[in-house]
Backbone as a chain_set.jsonl record, in Angstrom:
{"seq": "XXXXXXXXXXXXXXXXXXXXXXXXXXXXXXXXXXXXXXXXXXXXXXXXXXXXXXXXXXXXXXXXXXXXXXXXXXXXXXXXXXXXXXXXXXXXXXXXXXXXXXXXXXXXXXXXXXXXXXXXX", "coords": {"N": [[0.052, -3.875, -34.371], [3.215, -2.914, -33.738], [5.464, -3.031, -30.901], [8.549, -1.738, -28.785], [10.13, -2.322, -26.461], [12.761, -0.257, -24.423], [15.766, 0.966, -22.97], [16.389, -0.215, -20.213], [18.751, -1.507, -18.042], [22.112, -1.186, -16.121], [21.829, -0.149, -12.883], [22.257, 1.527, -9.567], [20.73, 0.948, -6.392], [18.447, 2.856, -5.168], [18.711, 4.999, -7.756], [17.499, 6.087, -11.151], [16.148, 5.458, -13.869], [14.793, 5.717, -17.231], [12.39, 4.216, -19.24], [11.274, 3.409, -22.676], [9.062, 2.761, -24.252], [8.581, 2.328, -27.976], [5.926, 2.301, -30.852], [4.847, 0.783, -33.498], [2.739, 1.789, -36.163], [-0.128, 3.583, -37.12], [-2.935, 3.673, -35.304], [-1.928, 3.671, -32.721], [-1.804, 5.649, -30.856], [-4.947, 5.153, -30.422], [-4.863, 3.003, -28.301], [-4.939, 1.905, -24.862], [-2.004, 1.786, -23.045], [-0.168, -0.502, -21.142], [2.688, -1.171, -18.53], [4.246, -4.153, -17.725], [6.266, -6.389, -15.509], [8.993, -9.015, -14.896], [10.405, -10.777, -12.582], [13.242, -12.045, -11.359], [12.573, -15.714, -10.961], [9.487, -15.213, -10.466], [6.04, -14.612, -11.093], [4.812, -13.123, -13.974], [4.158, -9.71, -13.415], [1.715, -6.831, -13.131], [2.563, -2.94, -13.805], [2.503, -0.344, -14.142], [-0.29, 1.688, -16.066], [-1.667, 3.435, -19.046], [-4.109, 5.667, -19.971], [-5.41, 5.771, -23.537], [-5.59, 8.326, -24.328], [-3.753, 10.015, -22.082], [-4.47, 10.674, -20.086], [-5.655, 9.083, -17.921], [-4.365, 6.833, -15.83], [-2.57, 4.655, -13.932], [-1.202, 2.544, -11.287], [0.913, -0.24, -9.613], [0.912, -1.119, -6.077], [3.537, -1.014, -5.501], [4.82, 0.453, -6.632], [3.974, 3.111, -6.983], [4.359, 6.424, -6.387], [6.383, 5.987, -6.764], [7.523, 5.65, -9.149], [6.527, 6.858, -12.846], [3.888, 6.733, -15.417], [3.841, 8.017, -18.728], [2.964, 9.266, -22.322], [3.604, 10.235, -24.977], [1.96, 10.9, -28.028], [2.05, 11.869, -30.236], [4.834, 10.993, -31.159], [4.834, 8.343, -30.696], [5.07, 7.015, -28.162], [5.529, 5.698, -25.341], [6.366, 6.481, -22.035], [8.092, 4.896, -18.869], [8.85, 6.549, -16.148], [11.428, 5.749, -13.707], [11.716, 5.963, -10.246], [14.331, 6.284, -7.5], [14.841, 3.697, -7.402], [14.774, -0.007, -6.565], [16.216, -2.76, -5.356], [14.327, -4.807, -5.452], [13.324, -4.411, -7.439], [14.579, -5.509, -9.774], [13.77, -6.962, -12.961], [12.662, -8.073, -15.739], [11.165, -5.712, -18.057], [7.894, -5.493, -19.51], [6.236, -3.419, -22.461], [2.615, -3.548, -23.303], [-0.109, -2.884, -25.548], [-3.493, -2.146, -25.699], [-6.943, -2.617, -26.115], [-8.506, -1.807, -23.621], [-8.018, 0.069, -20.78], [-6.289, -1.413, -18.182], [-5.183, -3.815, -15.355], [-4.61, -6.23, -15.752], [-2.932, -8.927, -17.548], [-3.743, -10.333, -19.127], [-5.921, -8.672, -20.975], [-4.518, -7.109, -22.9], [-3.15, -7.009, -26.112], [-1.059, -6.943, -27.425], [2.243, -7.101, -27.277], [5.604, -6.156, -26.043], [9.081, -6.788, -26.867], [10.442, -6.96, -24.446], [12.968, -5.231, -21.632], [15.583, -5.326, -19.77], [15.799, -4.361, -16.607], [18.462, -3.989, -14.201], [19.101, -3.809, -10.409], [21.533, -3.254, -8.338], [22.209, -3.65, -5.106]], "CA": [[0.736, -2.674, -33.554], [4.319, -3.506, -32.96], [6.145, -2.339, -29.688], [9.524, -1.632, -28.599], [11.06, -1.637, -25.439], [14.22, -0.295, -24.572], [16.116, 1.945, -21.595], [16.939, -1.117, -19.291], [20.458, -1.189, -17.674], [22.312, -1.708, -14.535], [21.367, 0.947, -11.959], [22.703, 1.444, -8.178], [19.569, 1.183, -5.922], [18.499, 4.864, -5.274], [18.764, 5.318, -9.185], [16.542, 6.364, -11.898], [16.25, 5.143, -15.755], [13.459, 5.953, -18.067], [12.492, 3.435, -19.573], [10.366, 4.041, -23.57], [7.804, 1.857, -25.219], [8.015, 3.073, -28.81], [5.405, 1.574, -31.166], [4.516, 1.248, -35.044], [0.764, 1.605, -36.488], [-1.14, 4.8, -37.124], [-3.614, 3.28, -34.492], [-1.145, 3.659, -31.845], [-2.713, 6.692, -30.021], [-6.541, 4.833, -29.53], [-4.812, 2.082, -27.412], [-4.161, 2.097, -23.811], [-0.415, 1.255, -22.821], [0.77, -1.139, -19.894], [3.921, -1.802, -18.356], [4.186, -5.389, -17.011], [7.319, -6.901, -15.059], [9.151, -10.209, -14.602], [11.616, -10.911, -11.788], [13.926, -13.737, -11.267], [11.703, -16.549, -10.363], [8.575, -14.644, -9.822], [5.533, -14.482, -12.323], [4.746, -11.657, -14.279], [3.183, -8.873, -12.399], [1.327, -5.376, -13.489], [3.76, -2.201, -13.213], [1.223, 0.4, -14.414], [-1.012, 1.655, -17.228], [-2.143, 4.823, -19.073], [-5.267, 5.294, -21.13], [-5.068, 6.118, -25.111], [-5.454, 9.604, -24.171], [-3.153, 10.162, -21.105], [-5.83, 11.293, -18.825], [-5.819, 7.877, -16.869], [-3.386, 6.197, -15.044], [-2.934, 3.523, -12.263], [-0.031, 1.849, -10.775], [0.926, -0.803, -8.5], [1.005, -0.222, -4.906], [4.691, -1.41, -4.912], [5.826, 1.439, -7.149], [3.298, 3.891, -6.56], [4.48, 7.476, -5.852], [8.565, 6.424, -7.505], [7.002, 5.364, -11.379], [5.318, 8.004, -13.456], [3.898, 6.438, -16.786], [3.278, 9.256, -19.379], [2.751, 9.024, -23.267], [3.494, 10.693, -26.405], [1.165, 9.986, -29.05], [3.192, 12.304, -31.859], [6.202, 10.412, -31.556], [4.293, 6.859, -30.831], [5.776, 6.612, -27.416], [5.078, 5.653, -23.89], [7.726, 6.373, -20.901], [7.996, 4.86, -17.988], [9.952, 6.91, -15.309], [11.575, 5.044, -12.684], [13.089, 6.731, -9.542], [14.299, 5.706, -6.274], [14.755, 2.002, -7.754], [15.307, -0.858, -5.298], [16.696, -4.177, -5.768], [13.156, -5.675, -5.74], [12.453, -3.773, -8.914], [14.976, -5.995, -11.028], [13.152, -7.431, -13.57], [12.548, -7.868, -17.584], [10.105, -4.69, -17.901], [7.334, -5.481, -20.986], [4.786, -2.892, -22.5], [1.806, -4.103, -24.073], [-0.994, -2.371, -25.596], [-4.868, -2.827, -25.464], [-8.126, -2.06, -26.119], [-8.887, -1.168, -22.796], [-7.3, 0.263, -19.509], [-6.299, -2.271, -17.465], [-4.163, -3.918, -14.977], [-4.647, -7.709, -16.209], [-2.251, -8.711, -18.851], [-4.85, -10.672, -20.516], [-6.443, -7.502, -21.415], [-3.417, -6.638, -23.228], [-3.11, -7.684, -27.37], [0.841, -6.661, -28.31], [3.542, -7.175, -26.658], [6.974, -5.976, -26.866], [10.138, -7.675, -26.398], [11.009, -6.923, -22.838], [14.011, -4.462, -21.549], [16.52, -5.735, -18.422], [16.515, -3.703, -15.391], [19.106, -4.782, -12.703], [19.012, -2.941, -9.266], [22.428, -3.265, -7.328], [21.839, -3.255, -3.541]], "C": [[2.234, -3.005, -32.8], [5.047, -2.657, -31.727], [7.564, -3.173, -29.362], [10.038, -1.352, -27.196], [12.531, -1.136, -25.204], [14.637, 1.094, -23.196], [16.628, 1.091, -20.649], [18.281, -0.837, -18.893], [21.024, -1.691, -16.513], [22.703, -0.206, -13.974], [22.008, 0.436, -10.36], [21.3, 1.706, -7.289], [19.511, 2.543, -5.243], [18.08, 5.809, -6.84], [17.795, 5.384, -9.913], [16.974, 5.283, -13.229], [14.64, 5.311, -15.829], [12.86, 4.841, -18.913], [11.31, 3.504, -20.946], [10.082, 2.818, -24.097], [7.875, 2.394, -26.689], [7.267, 1.823, -29.745], [5.312, 2.351, -33.054], [3.121, 1.356, -35.291], [0.308, 2.588, -36.482], [-2.149, 4.383, -35.945], [-3.235, 3.435, -33.098], [-1.968, 4.41, -30.692], [-4.201, 6.186, -29.492], [-6.123, 3.536, -28.696], [-4.436, 2.539, -25.761], [-2.771, 1.259, -23.437], [-0.065, 0.525, -21.441], [2.039, -1.245, -19.987], [3.871, -2.807, -17.536], [5.805, -5.719, -16.384], [7.493, -8.539, -14.751], [10.257, -10.588, -14.077], [12.037, -12.164, -11.685], [13.108, -14.996, -10.654], [10.04, -16.652, -9.937], [7.615, -14.327, -11.58], [5.582, -12.874, -12.643], [3.951, -10.601, -13.602], [2.858, -7.406, -13.128], [2.107, -4.504, -12.621], [2.335, -1.019, -13.042], [0.607, 0.609, -15.844], [-1.265, 3.273, -17.447], [-2.707, 4.253, -20.347], [-4.363, 6.012, -22.425], [-4.913, 7.582, -25.134], [-4.514, 10.552, -23.242], [-3.822, 10.466, -20.069], [-5.797, 10.402, -17.821], [-4.468, 7.0, -16.703], [-3.632, 5.512, -14.016], [-1.835, 2.957, -12.627], [-0.326, 0.89, -9.849], [1.416, -0.54, -7.402], [2.876, -0.29, -4.542], [5.734, -0.513, -5.624], [5.391, 2.618, -7.131], [4.145, 4.824, -5.862], [6.627, 7.321, -6.254], [8.442, 6.366, -9.174], [6.335, 6.492, -11.708], [5.285, 7.361, -15.051], [3.579, 7.616, -17.656], [3.273, 8.744, -21.091], [2.591, 10.032, -23.864], [3.257, 10.325, -27.64], [1.77, 10.738, -30.164], [4.421, 11.458, -32.143], [5.945, 8.792, -31.525], [4.91, 6.204, -29.281], [5.329, 6.774, -26.294], [6.575, 5.293, -22.827], [7.213, 5.687, -19.69], [9.058, 4.993, -16.76], [10.202, 6.127, -14.093], [12.562, 5.474, -11.677], [12.821, 5.489, -8.478], [14.271, 4.125, -6.001], [15.518, 1.176, -6.499], [15.451, -1.975, -5.328], [15.979, -5.02, -6.366], [12.611, -5.264, -6.943], [13.291, -4.418, -9.948], [13.885, -7.026, -11.501], [13.634, -7.013, -15.382], [11.187, -6.88, -17.531], [9.567, -5.132, -19.542], [6.465, -4.199, -20.908], [3.642, -3.53, -23.497], [0.643, -3.006, -24.2], [-2.228, -3.124, -25.981], [-6.043, -2.264, -25.858], [-8.218, -0.825, -24.796], [-8.145, -1.172, -21.201], [-7.693, -0.784, -18.269], [-5.392, -2.804, -16.251], [-3.995, -5.77, -14.919], [-4.168, -7.878, -17.514], [-3.081, -9.176, -19.848], [-5.556, -9.444, -21.273], [-5.66, -6.77, -22.719], [-3.292, -7.209, -25.37], [-1.742, -7.86, -28.096], [1.463, -6.211, -27.46], [5.105, -6.562, -27.014], [8.142, -7.224, -26.429], [10.862, -7.801, -25.036], [12.436, -5.791, -22.975], [14.45, -5.115, -19.996], [16.488, -4.392, -17.568], [16.966, -4.415, -14.153], [19.504, -3.529, -11.385], [20.234, -3.499, -8.677], [22.509, -2.672, -6.095], [23.19, -2.755, -3.021]], "O": [[2.377, -3.276, -31.608], [5.061, -1.435, -31.875], [7.835, -4.368, -29.48], [10.336, -0.21, -26.847], [13.439, -1.669, -25.841], [13.846, 1.901, -22.708], [17.538, 1.65, -20.036], [18.905, 0.076, -19.433], [20.463, -2.6, -15.901], [23.523, 0.606, -14.404], [22.191, -0.74, -10.043], [20.749, 2.778, -7.54], [20.493, 3.173, -4.851], [17.431, 6.846, -6.982], [16.871, 4.693, -9.485], [17.954, 4.55, -13.355], [13.709, 5.159, -15.038], [13.762, 4.966, -19.742], [10.187, 3.671, -20.471], [10.916, 1.945, -24.338], [6.948, 3.2, -26.771], [7.654, 0.659, -29.641], [5.506, 3.441, -33.592], [2.355, 0.918, -34.432], [0.155, 2.809, -35.281], [-2.079, 5.431, -35.303], [-4.122, 3.349, -32.249], [-2.633, 3.856, -29.817], [-4.673, 6.606, -28.436], [-7.104, 2.885, -28.335], [-3.678, 3.485, -25.549], [-2.706, 0.047, -23.64], [0.4, 1.292, -20.597], [2.646, -1.384, -21.049], [3.424, -2.512, -16.427], [6.647, -5.091, -17.025], [6.547, -9.266, -14.45], [11.209, -10.796, -14.829], [11.381, -13.189, -11.871], [13.24, -14.994, -9.43], [9.447, -17.577, -9.381], [8.079, -14.015, -12.677], [6.042, -11.893, -12.059], [2.841, -10.991, -13.238], [3.804, -6.859, -13.696], [2.405, -4.698, -11.442], [1.496, -0.922, -12.146], [0.915, -0.169, -16.747], [-1.17, 4.151, -16.589], [-2.439, 3.38, -21.173], [-3.249, 6.537, -22.433], [-4.124, 8.075, -25.94], [-4.446, 11.747, -23.529], [-3.244, 10.372, -18.986], [-5.912, 10.885, -16.695], [-3.734, 6.64, -17.624], [-4.61, 5.609, -13.274], [-1.414, 2.797, -13.773], [-1.403, 0.871, -9.253], [2.37, 0.238, -7.396], [3.398, 0.252, -3.567], [6.955, -0.527, -5.465], [6.268, 3.474, -7.253], [4.724, 4.422, -4.853], [7.601, 8.059, -6.103], [9.094, 6.892, -10.076], [5.604, 7.074, -10.907], [6.258, 7.399, -15.804], [2.818, 8.365, -17.043], [3.667, 7.579, -21.157], [1.687, 10.821, -23.592], [3.999, 9.626, -28.33], [2.005, 10.046, -31.155], [4.896, 11.301, -33.268], [6.659, 8.024, -32.17], [5.192, 5.007, -29.231], [4.739, 7.815, -26.006], [7.406, 4.385, -22.822], [6.022, 5.813, -19.405], [9.84, 4.123, -16.378], [9.224, 5.818, -13.413], [13.781, 5.477, -11.848], [12.046, 4.538, -8.37], [13.916, 3.482, -5.014], [16.442, 1.525, -5.765], [14.323, -2.468, -5.328], [16.287, -5.771, -7.292], [11.565, -5.707, -7.418], [12.988, -4.099, -11.097], [13.245, -7.759, -10.747], [14.394, -6.232, -15.954], [10.188, -7.32, -16.961], [10.303, -5.166, -20.529], [5.994, -3.788, -19.847], [4.055, -4.018, -24.549], [0.374, -2.29, -23.235], [-2.254, -4.272, -26.425], [-5.95, -1.037, -25.898], [-8.09, 0.398, -24.835], [-7.807, -2.188, -20.594], [-8.742, -0.97, -17.653], [-4.549, -1.923, -16.08], [-3.315, -6.379, -14.093], [-4.64, -7.295, -18.49], [-3.227, -8.753, -20.995], [-5.595, -9.61, -22.492], [-6.241, -5.946, -23.425], [-3.588, -8.403, -25.348], [-1.419, -8.621, -29.008], [1.345, -5.118, -26.906], [5.604, -6.562, -28.139], [7.958, -8.275, -25.815], [11.699, -8.642, -24.708], [12.923, -5.508, -24.07], [13.57, -5.344, -19.167], [17.169, -3.428, -17.918], [16.333, -5.113, -13.36], [20.151, -2.507, -11.612], [19.94, -4.656, -8.376], [22.795, -1.491, -5.901], [23.299, -2.366, -1.859]]}, "num_chains": 1, "name": "protein.A"}
């Protein structure tokens, strides 16, 4: 499975962006997909994840109520809608695919290249 994240950019605080994670490979619909992020000088952290069917999701407390993860298996794409963005959301956002739903980055086998989100205050 190959993943490519896009949709990042520069946005003012309070604004929104929709990130996309496009995948190649016929088995994409059998994988859980997670979003992680790494801010300047910070370690990579979990943001959100969605099961292969889309029936289960989980979010980091810091984004709960502001971010929404979804997927369209017919399009081999997972989305992360980010609303009410804050300066502390500034980071490179990565999508990753794995066999199990989880919040630990070690559970994911395939990673995209990342897309930069910059939130100006």
